[in-house]
Coordinates of C-alpha atoms and ligand atoms in Angstrom, one line a residue:
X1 CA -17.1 -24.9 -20.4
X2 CA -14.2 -26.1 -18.9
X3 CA -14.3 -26.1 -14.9
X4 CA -10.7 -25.2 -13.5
X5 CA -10.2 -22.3 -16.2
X6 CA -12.4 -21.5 -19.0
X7 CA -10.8 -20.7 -22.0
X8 CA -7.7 -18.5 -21.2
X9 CA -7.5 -16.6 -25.1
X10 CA -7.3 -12.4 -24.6
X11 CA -9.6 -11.3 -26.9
X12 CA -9.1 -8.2 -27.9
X13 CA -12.7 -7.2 -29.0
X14 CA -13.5 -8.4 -24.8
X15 CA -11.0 -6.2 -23.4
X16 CA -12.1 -2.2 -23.1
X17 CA -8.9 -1.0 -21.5
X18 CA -7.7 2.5 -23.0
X19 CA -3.8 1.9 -24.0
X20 CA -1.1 3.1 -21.3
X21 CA 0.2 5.8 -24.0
X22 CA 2.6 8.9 -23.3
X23 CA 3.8 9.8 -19.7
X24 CA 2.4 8.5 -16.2
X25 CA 2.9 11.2 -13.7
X26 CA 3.7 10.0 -10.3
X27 CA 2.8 12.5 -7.8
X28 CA 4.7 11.1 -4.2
X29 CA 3.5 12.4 -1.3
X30 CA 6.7 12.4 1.0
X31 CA 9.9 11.9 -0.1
X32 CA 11.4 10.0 2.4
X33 CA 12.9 6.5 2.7
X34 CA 10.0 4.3 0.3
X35 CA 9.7 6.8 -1.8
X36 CA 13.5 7.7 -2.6
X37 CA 13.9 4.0 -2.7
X38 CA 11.2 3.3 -5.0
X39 CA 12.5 6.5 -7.5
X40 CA 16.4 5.6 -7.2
X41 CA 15.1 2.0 -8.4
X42 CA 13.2 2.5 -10.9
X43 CA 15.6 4.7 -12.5
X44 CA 18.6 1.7 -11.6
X45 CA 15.9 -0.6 -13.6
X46 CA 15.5 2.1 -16.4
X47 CA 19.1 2.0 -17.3
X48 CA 19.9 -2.1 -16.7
X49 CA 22.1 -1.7 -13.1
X50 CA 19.6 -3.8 -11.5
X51 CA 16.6 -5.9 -11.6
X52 CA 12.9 -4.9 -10.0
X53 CA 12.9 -7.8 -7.4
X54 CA 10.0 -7.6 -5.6
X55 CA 7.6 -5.9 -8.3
X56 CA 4.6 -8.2 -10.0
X57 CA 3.9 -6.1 -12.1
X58 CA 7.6 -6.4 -13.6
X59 CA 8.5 -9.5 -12.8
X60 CA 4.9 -11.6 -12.1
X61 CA 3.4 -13.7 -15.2
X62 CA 0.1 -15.0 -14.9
X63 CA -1.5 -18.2 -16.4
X64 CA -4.5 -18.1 -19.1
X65 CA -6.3 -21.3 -19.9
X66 CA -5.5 -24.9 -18.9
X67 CA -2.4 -26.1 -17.1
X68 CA -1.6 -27.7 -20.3
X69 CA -1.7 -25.1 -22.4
X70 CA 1.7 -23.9 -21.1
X71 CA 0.6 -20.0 -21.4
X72 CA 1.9 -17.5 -18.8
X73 CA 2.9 -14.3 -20.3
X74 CA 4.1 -11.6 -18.0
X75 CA 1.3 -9.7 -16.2
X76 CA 3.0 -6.4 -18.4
X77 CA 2.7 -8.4 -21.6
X78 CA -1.0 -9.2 -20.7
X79 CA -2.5 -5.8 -19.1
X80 CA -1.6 -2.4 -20.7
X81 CA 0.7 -1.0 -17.8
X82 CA 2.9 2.0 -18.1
X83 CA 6.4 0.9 -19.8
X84 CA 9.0 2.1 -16.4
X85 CA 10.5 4.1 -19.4
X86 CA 7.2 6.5 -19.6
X87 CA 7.0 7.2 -15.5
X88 CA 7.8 10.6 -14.0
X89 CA 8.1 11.6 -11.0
X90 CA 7.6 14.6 -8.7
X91 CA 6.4 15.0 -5.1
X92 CA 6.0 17.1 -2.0
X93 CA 8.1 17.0 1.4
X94 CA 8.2 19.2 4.5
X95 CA 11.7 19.3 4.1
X96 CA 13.9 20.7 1.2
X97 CA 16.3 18.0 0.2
X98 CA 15.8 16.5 -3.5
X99 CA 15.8 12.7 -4.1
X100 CA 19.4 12.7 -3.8
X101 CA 19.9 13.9 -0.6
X102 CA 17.0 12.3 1.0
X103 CA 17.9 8.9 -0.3
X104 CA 21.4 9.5 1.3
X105 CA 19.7 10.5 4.2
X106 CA 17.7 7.4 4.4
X107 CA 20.8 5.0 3.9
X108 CA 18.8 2.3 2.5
X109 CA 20.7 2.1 -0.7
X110 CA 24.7 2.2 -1.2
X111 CA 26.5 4.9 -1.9
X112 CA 27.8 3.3 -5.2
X113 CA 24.3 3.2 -6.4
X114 CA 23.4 6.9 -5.5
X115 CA 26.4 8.0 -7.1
X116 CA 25.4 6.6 -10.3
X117 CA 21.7 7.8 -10.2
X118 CA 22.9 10.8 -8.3
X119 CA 22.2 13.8 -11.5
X120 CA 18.4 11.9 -11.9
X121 CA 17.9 12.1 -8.5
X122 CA 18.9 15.4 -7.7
X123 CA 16.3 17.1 -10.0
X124 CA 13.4 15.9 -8.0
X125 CA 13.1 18.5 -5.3
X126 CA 10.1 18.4 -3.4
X127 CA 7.7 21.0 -3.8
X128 CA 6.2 22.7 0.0
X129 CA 4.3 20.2 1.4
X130 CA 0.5 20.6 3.4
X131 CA 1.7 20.0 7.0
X132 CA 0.6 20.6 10.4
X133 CA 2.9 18.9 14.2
X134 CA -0.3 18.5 15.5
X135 CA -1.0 15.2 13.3
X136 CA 3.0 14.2 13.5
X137 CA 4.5 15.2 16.8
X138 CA 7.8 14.1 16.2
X139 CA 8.5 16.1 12.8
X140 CA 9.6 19.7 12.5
X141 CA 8.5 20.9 8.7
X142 CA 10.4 23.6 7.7
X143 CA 9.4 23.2 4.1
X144 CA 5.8 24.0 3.9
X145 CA 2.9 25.7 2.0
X146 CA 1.2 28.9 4.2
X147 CA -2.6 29.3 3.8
X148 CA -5.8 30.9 5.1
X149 CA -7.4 27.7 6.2
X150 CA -7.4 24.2 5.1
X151 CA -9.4 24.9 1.7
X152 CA -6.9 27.3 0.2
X153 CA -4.5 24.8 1.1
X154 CA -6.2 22.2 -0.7
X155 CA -6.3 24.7 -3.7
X156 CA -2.6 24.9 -3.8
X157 CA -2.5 21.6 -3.8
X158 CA -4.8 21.2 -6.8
X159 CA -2.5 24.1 -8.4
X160 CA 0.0 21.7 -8.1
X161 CA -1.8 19.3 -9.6
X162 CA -2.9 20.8 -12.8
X163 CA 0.5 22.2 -13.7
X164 CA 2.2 19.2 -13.2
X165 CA -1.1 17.5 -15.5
X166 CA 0.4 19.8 -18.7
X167 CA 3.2 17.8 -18.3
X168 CA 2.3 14.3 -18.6
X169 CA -0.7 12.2 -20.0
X170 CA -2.0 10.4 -16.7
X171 CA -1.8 11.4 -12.9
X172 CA -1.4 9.2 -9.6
X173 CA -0.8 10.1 -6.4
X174 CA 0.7 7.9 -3.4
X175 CA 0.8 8.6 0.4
X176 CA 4.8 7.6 1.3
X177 CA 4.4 10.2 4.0
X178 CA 4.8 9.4 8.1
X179 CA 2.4 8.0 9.9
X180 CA -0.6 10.0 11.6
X181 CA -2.3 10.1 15.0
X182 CA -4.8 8.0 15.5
X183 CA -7.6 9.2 14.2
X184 CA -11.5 8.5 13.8
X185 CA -13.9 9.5 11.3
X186 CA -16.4 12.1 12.2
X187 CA -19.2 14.1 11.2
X188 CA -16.8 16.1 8.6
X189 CA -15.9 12.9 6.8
X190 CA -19.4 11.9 6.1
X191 CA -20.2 13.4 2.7
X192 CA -18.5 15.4 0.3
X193 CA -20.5 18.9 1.2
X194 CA -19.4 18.5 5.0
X195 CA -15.5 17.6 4.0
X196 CA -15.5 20.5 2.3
X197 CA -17.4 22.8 4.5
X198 CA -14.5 21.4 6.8
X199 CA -12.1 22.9 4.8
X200 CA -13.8 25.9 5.2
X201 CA -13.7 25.5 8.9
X202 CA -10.2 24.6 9.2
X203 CA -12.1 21.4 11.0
X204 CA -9.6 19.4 13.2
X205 CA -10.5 16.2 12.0
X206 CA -8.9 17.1 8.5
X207 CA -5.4 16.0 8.5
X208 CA -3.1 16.6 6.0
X209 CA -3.2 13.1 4.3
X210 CA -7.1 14.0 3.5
X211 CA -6.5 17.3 2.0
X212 CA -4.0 16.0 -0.5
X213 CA -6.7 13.1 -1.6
X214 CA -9.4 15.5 -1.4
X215 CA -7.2 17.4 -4.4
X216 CA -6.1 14.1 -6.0
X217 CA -9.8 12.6 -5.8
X218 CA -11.1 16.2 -6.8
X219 CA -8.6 15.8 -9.9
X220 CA -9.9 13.0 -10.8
X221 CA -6.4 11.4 -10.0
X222 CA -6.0 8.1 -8.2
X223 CA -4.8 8.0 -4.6
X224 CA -3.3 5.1 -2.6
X225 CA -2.2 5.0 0.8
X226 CA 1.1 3.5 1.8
X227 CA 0.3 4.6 5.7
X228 CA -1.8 3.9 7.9
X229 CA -3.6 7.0 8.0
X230 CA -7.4 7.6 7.9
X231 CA -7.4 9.5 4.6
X232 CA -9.5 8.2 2.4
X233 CA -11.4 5.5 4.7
X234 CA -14.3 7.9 5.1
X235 CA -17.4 8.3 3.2
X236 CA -16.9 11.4 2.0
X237 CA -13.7 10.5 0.3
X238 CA -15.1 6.9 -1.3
X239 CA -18.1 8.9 -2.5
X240 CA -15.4 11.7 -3.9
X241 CA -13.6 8.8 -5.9
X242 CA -16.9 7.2 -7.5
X243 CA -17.8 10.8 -8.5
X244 CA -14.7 11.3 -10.4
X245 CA -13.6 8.2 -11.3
X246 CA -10.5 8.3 -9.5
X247 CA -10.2 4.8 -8.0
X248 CA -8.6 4.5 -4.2
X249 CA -7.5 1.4 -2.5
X250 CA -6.8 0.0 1.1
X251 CA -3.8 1.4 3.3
X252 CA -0.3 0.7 4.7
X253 CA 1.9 -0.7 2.4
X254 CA 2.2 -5.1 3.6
X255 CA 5.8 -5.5 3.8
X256 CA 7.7 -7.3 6.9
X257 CA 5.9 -8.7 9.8
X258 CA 2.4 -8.4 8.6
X259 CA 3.2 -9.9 5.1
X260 CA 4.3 -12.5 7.1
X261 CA 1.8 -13.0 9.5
X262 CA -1.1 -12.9 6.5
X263 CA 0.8 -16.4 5.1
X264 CA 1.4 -18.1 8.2
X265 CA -1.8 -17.4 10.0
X266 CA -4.0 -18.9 7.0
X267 CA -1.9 -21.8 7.1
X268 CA -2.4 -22.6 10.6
X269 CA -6.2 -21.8 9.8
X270 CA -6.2 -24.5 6.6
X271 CA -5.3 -27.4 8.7
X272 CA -7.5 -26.3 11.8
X273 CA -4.1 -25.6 14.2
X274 CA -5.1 -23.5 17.3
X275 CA -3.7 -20.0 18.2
X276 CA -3.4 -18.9 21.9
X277 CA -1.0 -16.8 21.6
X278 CA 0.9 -14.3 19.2
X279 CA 3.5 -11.8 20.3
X280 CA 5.2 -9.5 17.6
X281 CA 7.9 -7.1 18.3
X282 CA 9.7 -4.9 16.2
X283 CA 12.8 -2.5 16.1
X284 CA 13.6 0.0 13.5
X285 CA 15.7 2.6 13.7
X286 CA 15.0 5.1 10.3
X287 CA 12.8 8.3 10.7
X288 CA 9.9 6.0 10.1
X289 CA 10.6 4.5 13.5
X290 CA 10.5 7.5 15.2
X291 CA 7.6 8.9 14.1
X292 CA 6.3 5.5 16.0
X293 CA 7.8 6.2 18.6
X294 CA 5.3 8.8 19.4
X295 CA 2.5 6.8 21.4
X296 CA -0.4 8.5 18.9
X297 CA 1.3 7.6 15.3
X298 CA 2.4 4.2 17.0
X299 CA -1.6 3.6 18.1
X300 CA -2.6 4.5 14.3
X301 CA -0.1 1.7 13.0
X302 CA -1.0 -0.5 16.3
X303 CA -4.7 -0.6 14.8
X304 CA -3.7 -1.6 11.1
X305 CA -1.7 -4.4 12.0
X306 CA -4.0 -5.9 14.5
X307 CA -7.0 -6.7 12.2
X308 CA -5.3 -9.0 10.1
X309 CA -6.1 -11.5 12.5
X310 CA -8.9 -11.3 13.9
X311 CA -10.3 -11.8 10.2
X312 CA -8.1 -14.6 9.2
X313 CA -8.9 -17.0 12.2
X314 CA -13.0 -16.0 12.2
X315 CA -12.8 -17.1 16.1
X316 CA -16.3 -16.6 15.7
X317 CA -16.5 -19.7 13.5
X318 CA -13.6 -21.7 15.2
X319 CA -13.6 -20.8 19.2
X320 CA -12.2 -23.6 20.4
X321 CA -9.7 -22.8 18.4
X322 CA -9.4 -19.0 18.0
X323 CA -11.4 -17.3 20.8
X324 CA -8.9 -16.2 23.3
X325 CA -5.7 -15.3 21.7
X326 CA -3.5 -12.8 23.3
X327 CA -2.5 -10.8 20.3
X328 CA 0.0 -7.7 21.3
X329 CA 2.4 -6.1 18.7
X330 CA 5.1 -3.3 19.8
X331 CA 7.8 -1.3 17.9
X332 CA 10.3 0.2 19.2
X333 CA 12.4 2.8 18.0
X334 CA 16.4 1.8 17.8
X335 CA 18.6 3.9 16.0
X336 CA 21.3 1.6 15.6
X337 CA 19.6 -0.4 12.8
X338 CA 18.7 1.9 10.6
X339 CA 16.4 1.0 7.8
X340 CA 17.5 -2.6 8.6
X341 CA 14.1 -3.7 10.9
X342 CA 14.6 -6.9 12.9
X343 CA 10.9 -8.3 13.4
X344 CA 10.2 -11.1 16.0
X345 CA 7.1 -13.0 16.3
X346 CA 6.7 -16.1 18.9
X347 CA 3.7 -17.9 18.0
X348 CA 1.8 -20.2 21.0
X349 CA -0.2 -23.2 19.1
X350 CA -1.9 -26.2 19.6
X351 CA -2.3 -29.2 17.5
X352 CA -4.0 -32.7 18.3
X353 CA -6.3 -33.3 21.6
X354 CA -4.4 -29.7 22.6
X355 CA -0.9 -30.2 22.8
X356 CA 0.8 -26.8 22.7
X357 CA 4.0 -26.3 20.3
X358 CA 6.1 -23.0 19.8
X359 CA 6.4 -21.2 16.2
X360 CA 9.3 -18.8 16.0
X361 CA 10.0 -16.3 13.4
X362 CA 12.5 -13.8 13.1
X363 CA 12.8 -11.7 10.0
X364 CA 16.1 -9.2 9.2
X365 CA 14.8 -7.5 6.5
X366 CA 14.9 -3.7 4.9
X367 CA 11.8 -1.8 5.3
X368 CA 12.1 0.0 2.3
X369 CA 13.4 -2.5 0.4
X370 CA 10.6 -4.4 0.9
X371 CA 7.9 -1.2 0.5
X372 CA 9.5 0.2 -3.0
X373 CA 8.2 -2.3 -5.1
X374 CA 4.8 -2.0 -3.7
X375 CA 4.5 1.7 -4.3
X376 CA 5.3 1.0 -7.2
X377 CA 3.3 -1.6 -8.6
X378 CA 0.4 0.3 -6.4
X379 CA 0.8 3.5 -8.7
X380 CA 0.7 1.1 -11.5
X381 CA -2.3 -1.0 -10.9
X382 CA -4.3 2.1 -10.3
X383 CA -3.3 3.8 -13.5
X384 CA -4.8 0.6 -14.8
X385 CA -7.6 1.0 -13.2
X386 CA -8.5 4.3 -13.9
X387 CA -8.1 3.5 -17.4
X388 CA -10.7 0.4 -17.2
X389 CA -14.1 1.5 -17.9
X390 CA -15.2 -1.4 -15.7
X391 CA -13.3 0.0 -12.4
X392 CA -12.7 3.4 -12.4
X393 CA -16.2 4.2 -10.7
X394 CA -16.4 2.2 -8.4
X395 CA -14.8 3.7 -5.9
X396 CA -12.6 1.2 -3.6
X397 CA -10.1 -1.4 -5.5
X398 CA -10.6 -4.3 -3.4
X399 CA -8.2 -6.5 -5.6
X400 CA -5.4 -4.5 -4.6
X401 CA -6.0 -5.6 -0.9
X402 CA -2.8 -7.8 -1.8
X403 CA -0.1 -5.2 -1.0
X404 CA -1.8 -3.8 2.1
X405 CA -2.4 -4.4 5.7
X406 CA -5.4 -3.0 5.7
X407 CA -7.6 -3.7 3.3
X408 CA -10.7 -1.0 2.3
X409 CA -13.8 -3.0 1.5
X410 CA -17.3 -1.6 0.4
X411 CA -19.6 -1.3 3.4
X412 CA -20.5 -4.4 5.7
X413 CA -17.8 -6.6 3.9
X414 CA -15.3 -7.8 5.7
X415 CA -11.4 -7.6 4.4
X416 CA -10.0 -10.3 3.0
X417 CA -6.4 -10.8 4.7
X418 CA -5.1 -14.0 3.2
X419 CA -2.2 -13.5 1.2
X420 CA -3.4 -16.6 -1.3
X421 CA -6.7 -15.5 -1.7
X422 CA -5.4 -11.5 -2.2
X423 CA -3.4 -12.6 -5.1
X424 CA -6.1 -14.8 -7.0
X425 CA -8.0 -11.9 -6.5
X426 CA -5.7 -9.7 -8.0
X427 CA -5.0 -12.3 -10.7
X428 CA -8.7 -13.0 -11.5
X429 CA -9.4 -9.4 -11.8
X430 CA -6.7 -8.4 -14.3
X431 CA -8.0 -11.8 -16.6
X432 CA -11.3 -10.5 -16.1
X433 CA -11.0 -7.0 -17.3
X434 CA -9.0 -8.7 -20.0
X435 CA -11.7 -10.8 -21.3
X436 CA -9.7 -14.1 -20.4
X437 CA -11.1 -17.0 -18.6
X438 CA -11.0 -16.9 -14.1
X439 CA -9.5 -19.6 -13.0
X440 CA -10.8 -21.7 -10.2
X441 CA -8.3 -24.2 -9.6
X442 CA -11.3 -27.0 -9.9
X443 CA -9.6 -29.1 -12.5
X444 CA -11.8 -31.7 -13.0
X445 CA -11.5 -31.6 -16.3
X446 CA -7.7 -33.2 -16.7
X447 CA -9.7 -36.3 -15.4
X448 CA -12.4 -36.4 -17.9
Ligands
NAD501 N1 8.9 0.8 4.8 C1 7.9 0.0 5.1 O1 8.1 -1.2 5.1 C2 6.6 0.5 5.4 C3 5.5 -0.4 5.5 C4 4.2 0.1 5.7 C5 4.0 1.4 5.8 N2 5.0 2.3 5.7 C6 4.7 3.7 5.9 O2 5.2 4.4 4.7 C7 5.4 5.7 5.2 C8 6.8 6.2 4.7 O3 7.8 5.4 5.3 P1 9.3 5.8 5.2 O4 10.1 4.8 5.9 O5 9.6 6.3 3.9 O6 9.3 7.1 6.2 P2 10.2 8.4 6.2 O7 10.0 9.0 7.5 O8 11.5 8.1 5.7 O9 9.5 9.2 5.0 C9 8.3 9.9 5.2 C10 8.5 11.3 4.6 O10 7.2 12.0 4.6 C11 7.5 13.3 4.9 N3 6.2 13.9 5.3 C12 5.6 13.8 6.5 N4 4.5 14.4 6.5 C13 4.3 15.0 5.3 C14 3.3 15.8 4.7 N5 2.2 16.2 5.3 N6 3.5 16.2 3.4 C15 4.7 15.8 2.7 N7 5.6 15.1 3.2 C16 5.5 14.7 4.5 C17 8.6 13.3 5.8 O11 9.3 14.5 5.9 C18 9.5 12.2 5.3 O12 10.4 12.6 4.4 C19 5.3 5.7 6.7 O13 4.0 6.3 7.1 C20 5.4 4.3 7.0 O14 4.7 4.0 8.2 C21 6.3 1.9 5.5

């Protein structure tokens, strides 16, 4: 067998994935700036005004075989994915605008564009939304469902679900809702029976990001996480998604400074550079960035993008390289910019016998921009999943680490930050559930 790839032919008789046939229902859990962007573009991409920059899943190939064999279809030639022309979507806000408005609100994309998409958009209105101040000081939610206590909420929710189910073939939810407080699991999250006993209880430790996967997960419908909420990092949830083969993944979507930080960081690491110091700042001035503004949501965002690295640089393989840095990250809210984030980052290494040098990035970019194509190629990778017999049960999607900052691993493994090592993850997964050969980038055999 060959040694950098074994054979790269997709055997159909290997491959067990059910067909992406009729409509993929995209359930969006907050209707806000990523998610209006993600909608508006997809339907721009539907109707040829524009291209889907920044989506693998539309845009990636991937190789099969040997260098030489010159064979890299596109990943949506090689995996069965929904066709963009078979996705619907619907969702839930706390407010009552419909895609329309809400994308106009959000000023991410021109008015030209949301002209032309303006009667698609418009018939998305959100549906009341499961919402509570106390887990988002800064938002007001005038748009929401009314229940007893947090298990009849759940219920309407799951009412929700199932009508929407007689409309389409397949289910996914996705979290583009604001950012949480900080929040830690507790006894409530540690097995199904006490979650829902919690629900009962109207239990504080239930936010609403964990009763909308607790109806996804209890639907049997996947659930990712583009925030950086607790929700479905909890035992009770991961046991949930085994149980009903409804897969889940990590959290908070990798888009600006973290994307970022997960390339240069490992690329420091490969060519043993120290770190003493790394200082990121932000500003951001969309509603995003005032829901971090508040010092609880801000701690819950504060936490995801601190791990990355920590687990990159292993200090506790390479202190005299990685013990000590002073790692500090702050965002601040600035109205001014918009959507438009500036991120800085001023990087303090040292190379040969010590010397220190100065790495300084500064990057303009669009938040949601950058987040649209990774909800969506999110909600498209878990429909896959969910319809591979080899990954549907098992819980956590560890090969989607890729477009998040914080990765969800299965107990006492570490996450894998590395950008590089995400995506031949991701790669090697989708050959592997296709039957083709992995590839391990050995090569010796072009020297035989
Ligand atoms: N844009 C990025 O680059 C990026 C990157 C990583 C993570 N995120 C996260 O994605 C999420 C969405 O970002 P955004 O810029 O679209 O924010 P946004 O404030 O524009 O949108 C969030 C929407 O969620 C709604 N909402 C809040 N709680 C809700 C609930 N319980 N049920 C239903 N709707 C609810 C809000 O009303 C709002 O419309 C945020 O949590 C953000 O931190 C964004």
């Amino acid at each position: 067998m060959s040694t950098e790839s074994q054979s790269g032919q997709k055997t159909a008789s290997a491959s067990n994935v059910a067909p992406a046939t009729g409509k993929l229902g995209v359930m969006v859990v907050g209707l806000g700036a990523v998610a209006t962007t993600m909608i508006a573009g997809v339907e721009a991409v539907r109707r040829g005004l524009a291209k889907p920059i920044g989506s693998l899943t539309q845009m990636g190939t991937i190789r099969l075989g040997r260098r030489t064999d010159n064979n890299s279809p596109l990943i949506k030639d090689f995996v069965p994915l929904a066709d963009l022309n078979d996705v619907v979507f619907t969702g839930w806000d706390i407010f009552e605008d419909n895609v329309y408005e809400s994308a106009a609100h959000a000023k991410v994309l021109d008015k030209d564009t949301l002209e032309k998409l303006k009667p698609y958009l418009e018939t998305i209105k959100p549906m009341p939304a499961v919402f509570d101040q106390y887990y988002v000081k800064r938002l007001h939610g005038t748009h929401v469902k009314k229940g007893k206590n947090k298990r009849d909420l759940a219920d309407q929710l799951i009412a929700d679900i199932q009508a929407f189910k007689k409309t389409v073939d397949r289910v996914v939810m996705i979290w583009c809702g604001s950012t949480e407080i900080f929040m830690q699991p507790t006894a409530v999250h540690q097995s199904i029976e006490a979650f829902e006993k919690g629900l009962e209880a109207d239990d504080i430790g239930i936010a609403p990001s964990q009763i909308y996967a607790y109806a996804a997960l209890s639907q049997g419908v996947p659930f990712a996480n583009g925030a950086p909420n607790l929700t479905v990092d909890v035992p009770a949830m991961i046991e949930l998604s085994k149980k009903n083969s409804a897969p889940v993944c990590g959290k908070d979507f990798k888009t600006g400074q973290t994307f970022m930080k997960t390339i240069l960081a490992p690329a420091l690491k490969a060519r043993m550079i120290g770190v003493s110091g790394w200082f990121s700042t932000n500003i951001l001035g969309n509603r995003d960035g005032e829901v971090l503004d508040d010092a609880q949501s801000f701690k819950t965002k504060e936490e995801s993008k601190l791990g990355s690295l920590e687990y990159i640089f292993q200090p506790e393989l390479y202190p005299d390289l990685y013990k000590d840095i002073y790692h500090k990250i702050r965002i601040n809210y600035y109205p001014p910019r918009g959507d438009d984030k500036e991120a800085w980052d001023n990087i303090d290494i040292f190379g040969w016998l010590g010397y220190p040098m100065q790495i300084k990035v500064n990057f303009l970019c669009r938040d949601s921009i950058l987040a649209a194509p990774i909800a969506l190629d999110l909600v498209l990778f878990m429909d896959l999943a969910k319809r591979t017999p080899e990954l549907k049960s098992r819980g956590i999607q560890e090969w989607l680490s890729f477009y998040l900052k914080s990765p969800q691993t299965a107990e006492g493994l570490y996450p894998e930050h590395d950008l590089f090592i995400q995506s031949m993850k991701l790669k090697n997964t989708l050959r592997h559930i296709m039957g083709a050969g992995l590839i391990t980038h050995l090569g010796l055999e072009y020297y035989d």
